[in-house]
């Protein structure tokens, strides 16, 4: 399935905002795009640990965090960016007691200097972690 760029009417751009959906990413759980590009930034939807092809979810906070970050990397690759372009991370953990294990994966995966980050406890449906990011487009 090829990349689909759409706005509410199925067009590519409206008001300088590009919205991106891709068959290379996990299927959205609702009516939203994977990415929006606007004002020099890329905003991602929240990604869970679902494998884009099989939909399977790994067990455990470490494996799920690795899978989520891979999905974020796939999303950024759709607009030719990577984790080094990320300026803001918002992470949702089903259980804040998992923070240390999640943080260990995050620390070894994101490049230094680390982006700013907010981590909150959230009610997640059958997953342990979800992450969305804001990335800066190169000048």
Short mmCIF file of C-alpha atoms in Angstrom, two decimals:
data_model
loop_
_atom_site.label_atom_id
_atom_site.label_comp_id
_atom_site.label_asym_id
_atom_site.label_seq_id
_atom_site.Cartn_x
_atom_site.Cartn_y
_atom_site.Cartn_z
CA UNK A 1 0.00 0.00 0.00
CA UNK A 2 1.45 3.36 -0.96
CA UNK A 3 1.65 6.51 1.11
CA UNK A 4 -1.57 8.54 1.13
CA UNK A 5 -1.37 12.27 1.66
CA UNK A 6 -4.75 13.72 2.50
CA UNK A 7 -6.77 16.43 4.17
CA UNK A 8 -10.43 16.15 5.19
CA UNK A 9 -11.48 16.25 1.55
CA UNK A 10 -8.83 13.76 0.41
CA UNK A 11 -6.50 16.48 -0.89
CA UNK A 12 -2.80 16.78 -0.13
CA UNK A 13 -2.56 20.20 1.53
CA UNK A 14 -4.81 22.73 3.15
CA UNK A 15 -3.62 25.91 4.79
CA UNK A 16 0.01 24.81 4.61
CA UNK A 17 -0.63 21.56 6.50
CA UNK A 18 0.27 18.21 4.97
CA UNK A 19 -1.33 15.12 6.51
CA UNK A 20 0.23 11.71 5.94
CA UNK A 21 -1.10 8.16 6.26
CA UNK A 22 1.05 5.20 5.28
CA UNK A 23 0.50 1.49 4.84
CA UNK A 24 4.02 1.01 6.27
CA UNK A 25 2.76 2.03 9.73
CA UNK A 26 0.31 0.41 12.14
CA UNK A 27 -3.27 1.05 11.10
CA UNK A 28 -4.75 4.00 13.03
CA UNK A 29 -7.28 3.01 15.67
CA UNK A 30 -9.56 5.83 14.54
CA UNK A 31 -10.08 8.58 11.97
CA UNK A 32 -6.69 10.30 12.11
CA UNK A 33 -3.46 10.65 10.15
CA UNK A 34 -0.11 9.21 11.16
CA UNK A 35 1.69 12.53 10.68
CA UNK A 36 0.99 16.21 10.12
CA UNK A 37 3.61 18.55 8.70
CA UNK A 38 3.12 22.25 9.48
CA UNK A 39 5.16 25.33 10.31
CA UNK A 40 8.52 23.61 10.05
CA UNK A 41 7.53 20.75 12.37
CA UNK A 42 6.27 17.19 12.07
CA UNK A 43 3.69 16.02 14.59
CA UNK A 44 3.05 12.30 14.95
CA UNK A 45 0.02 10.48 16.21
CA UNK A 46 0.55 8.36 19.29
CA UNK A 47 2.16 5.06 18.31
CA UNK A 48 1.73 1.85 20.21
CA UNK A 49 3.81 -1.32 19.93
CA UNK A 50 1.71 -3.02 17.23
CA UNK A 51 3.70 -4.57 14.40
CA UNK A 52 2.64 -2.79 11.18
CA UNK A 53 2.27 -6.03 9.21
CA UNK A 54 0.94 -8.56 11.70
CA UNK A 55 -0.63 -6.33 14.35
CA UNK A 56 1.03 -8.39 17.07
CA UNK A 57 2.14 -6.78 20.32
CA UNK A 58 5.27 -8.00 22.14
CA UNK A 59 5.21 -8.83 25.84
CA UNK A 60 6.82 -6.65 28.50
CA UNK A 61 7.61 -2.98 28.85
CA UNK A 62 11.11 -3.18 27.33
CA UNK A 63 9.99 -5.02 24.18
CA UNK A 64 6.95 -2.77 23.81
CA UNK A 65 9.03 0.38 24.20
CA UNK A 66 11.47 -0.88 21.53
CA UNK A 67 8.55 -1.64 19.20
CA UNK A 68 6.95 1.78 19.79
CA UNK A 69 10.20 3.59 19.04
CA UNK A 70 10.62 1.52 15.84
CA UNK A 71 7.12 2.66 14.81
CA UNK A 72 8.06 6.28 15.53
CA UNK A 73 11.22 5.83 13.45
CA UNK A 74 9.14 4.37 10.57
CA UNK A 75 6.78 7.34 10.77
CA UNK A 76 9.60 9.87 10.70
CA UNK A 77 11.19 8.05 7.75
CA UNK A 78 8.00 8.77 5.77
CA UNK A 79 9.08 12.42 5.73
CA UNK A 80 12.83 11.68 5.55
CA UNK A 81 13.55 12.39 9.23
CA UNK A 82 14.91 10.29 12.09
CA UNK A 83 15.12 10.38 15.88
CA UNK A 84 17.82 13.07 15.77
CA UNK A 85 15.16 15.51 14.47
CA UNK A 86 12.85 14.94 17.46
CA UNK A 87 12.47 17.96 19.75
CA UNK A 88 9.60 16.78 22.01
CA UNK A 89 8.44 13.36 23.19
CA UNK A 90 5.21 12.61 25.02
CA UNK A 91 5.08 9.11 26.47
CA UNK A 92 2.10 7.43 28.07
CA UNK A 93 2.73 4.48 30.39
CA UNK A 94 -0.05 2.19 31.55
CA UNK A 95 1.83 1.83 34.86
CA UNK A 96 4.30 4.45 36.07
CA UNK A 97 6.04 1.68 38.02
CA UNK A 98 7.44 0.66 34.59
CA UNK A 99 9.23 4.01 34.20
CA UNK A 100 12.76 2.75 34.94
CA UNK A 101 12.55 -0.08 32.39
CA UNK A 102 10.94 2.20 29.77
CA UNK A 103 13.54 4.89 30.46
CA UNK A 104 16.45 2.46 30.00
CA UNK A 105 15.24 1.63 26.46
CA UNK A 106 14.55 5.30 25.72
CA UNK A 107 18.02 6.33 26.93
CA UNK A 108 19.84 3.83 24.72
CA UNK A 109 17.65 4.52 21.66
CA UNK A 110 17.27 8.30 21.41
CA UNK A 111 20.42 10.22 20.45
CA UNK A 112 22.08 12.72 22.77
CA UNK A 113 21.24 15.53 23.30
CA UNK A 114 17.87 14.09 24.26
CA UNK A 115 14.65 15.81 23.24
CA UNK A 116 12.45 17.41 25.90
CA UNK A 117 10.03 14.82 27.27
CA UNK A 118 6.85 14.40 29.23
CA UNK A 119 5.92 10.99 30.62
CA UNK A 120 2.49 10.43 32.11
CA UNK A 121 0.40 7.56 33.40
CA UNK A 122 -2.54 6.80 31.11
CA UNK A 123 -5.22 4.22 30.70
CA UNK A 124 -4.11 2.32 27.61
CA UNK A 125 -6.11 -0.46 26.02
CA UNK A 126 -4.05 -3.66 26.22
CA UNK A 127 -0.66 -2.00 25.68
CA UNK A 128 1.94 -0.73 28.13
CA UNK A 129 3.35 2.31 26.30
CA UNK A 130 2.39 4.85 23.63
CA UNK A 131 4.60 7.65 22.30
CA UNK A 132 4.03 10.66 20.09
CA UNK A 133 6.70 13.13 19.02
CA UNK A 134 7.26 16.53 17.50
CA UNK A 135 10.21 16.74 15.11
CA UNK A 136 11.81 19.77 13.45
CA UNK A 137 12.27 19.87 9.71
CA UNK A 138 15.83 20.72 8.61
CA UNK A 139 16.48 24.34 7.65
#
